[in-house]
Amino acid sequence: MTDRELVAPDEMKHLVERFNYSPAVKVGNLLFAAGQLGRDANMKVIDSSLEDHIVAAWENVGKVLAAAGATYEDIVEMTTFHVDLQEQLPLFLEIKDRYIPRTAVPPAWTAIGITELTFPGQLVEIKVVALIP
């Protein structure tokens, strides 16, 4: 059996108890991160602008990666969920490029349009798999 390790940044540890949820699970040198949302540490949805919402989701991804010793450059696969995919995609692409550097082998990416996310007001969710160095 492969060992599994819970990965939770300090500000997300309350979610483990509250929702029986792992922000990420480390298996060997792979990190499977749950979808991260545009919210603050108190679960308040960032609703000032779509850009702020997307940035907050990416920042939460970064916190999970850092807790496992990884960075955005270590992402090998991502799945994104968008309440309004066609409307969000141009801005999402611009912001994604701030976090994920252009490399010879960018991560595999699937973007999915959906009708709603977990809590009202959430617009984007970012789920990643990373190879921990």
mmCIF file of C-alpha atoms in Angstrom, residues 38-86:
data_model
loop_
_atom_site.group_PDB
_atom_site.id
_atom_site.type_symbol
_atom_site.label_atom_id
_atom_site.label_comp_id
_atom_site.label_asym_id
_atom_site.label_seq_id
_atom_site.Cartn_x
_atom_site.Cartn_y
_atom_site.Cartn_z
ATOM 1 C CA GLY A 38 -11.509 32.494 -4.664
ATOM 2 C CA ARG A 39 -11.970 32.835 -0.913
ATOM 3 C CA ASP A 40 -10.097 34.041 2.130
ATOM 4 C CA ALA A 41 -8.987 32.001 5.168
ATOM 5 C CA ASN A 42 -12.389 32.582 6.806
ATOM 6 C CA MET A 43 -14.217 31.073 3.806
ATOM 7 C CA LYS A 44 -15.438 34.511 2.702
ATOM 8 C CA VAL A 45 -15.874 34.632 -1.075
ATOM 9 C CA ILE A 46 -13.745 37.299 -2.758
ATOM 10 C CA ASP A 47 -16.397 39.296 -4.598
ATOM 11 C CA SER A 48 -14.687 42.635 -5.272
ATOM 12 C CA SER A 49 -13.965 41.706 -8.912
ATOM 13 C CA LEU A 50 -13.533 38.672 -11.139
ATOM 14 C CA GLU A 51 -9.788 39.386 -11.268
ATOM 15 C CA ASP A 52 -9.497 39.475 -7.454
ATOM 16 C CA HIS A 53 -11.518 36.250 -7.263
ATOM 17 C CA ILE A 54 -9.268 34.415 -9.736
ATOM 18 C CA VAL A 55 -6.099 35.779 -8.095
ATOM 19 C CA ALA A 56 -7.324 34.558 -4.693
ATOM 20 C CA ALA A 57 -7.931 31.080 -6.116
ATOM 21 C CA TRP A 58 -4.382 30.999 -7.547
ATOM 22 C CA GLU A 59 -2.969 32.261 -4.245
ATOM 23 C CA ASN A 60 -4.752 29.423 -2.439
ATOM 24 C CA VAL A 61 -3.273 26.941 -4.918
ATOM 25 C CA GLY A 62 0.148 28.394 -4.107
ATOM 26 C CA LYS A 63 -0.389 27.950 -0.365
ATOM 27 C CA VAL A 64 -1.234 24.280 -0.840
ATOM 28 C CA LEU A 65 1.761 23.744 -3.134
ATOM 29 C CA ALA A 66 4.112 25.477 -0.673
ATOM 30 C CA ALA A 67 2.855 23.337 2.212
ATOM 31 C CA ALA A 68 4.106 20.305 0.276
ATOM 32 C CA GLY A 69 7.395 21.888 -0.796
ATOM 33 C CA ALA A 70 6.274 22.529 -4.363
ATOM 34 C CA THR A 71 5.753 25.610 -6.550
ATOM 35 C CA TYR A 72 3.574 26.579 -9.486
ATOM 36 C CA GLU A 73 6.369 25.364 -11.776
ATOM 37 C CA ASP A 74 5.839 21.834 -10.428
ATOM 38 C CA ILE A 75 2.235 21.599 -11.643
ATOM 39 C CA VAL A 76 1.876 18.843 -14.242
ATOM 40 C CA GLU A 77 -1.904 18.806 -14.602
ATOM 41 C CA MET A 78 -4.733 21.160 -13.788
ATOM 42 C CA THR A 79 -8.471 21.150 -14.091
ATOM 43 C CA THR A 80 -10.364 24.406 -13.775
ATOM 44 C CA PHE A 81 -14.073 24.877 -13.249
ATOM 45 C CA HIS A 82 -15.788 28.079 -14.377
ATOM 46 C CA VAL A 83 -19.345 29.235 -13.686
ATOM 47 C CA ASP A 84 -19.160 31.265 -16.932
ATOM 48 C CA LEU A 85 -16.300 29.732 -18.912
ATOM 49 C CA GLN A 86 -16.528 31.790 -22.106
#
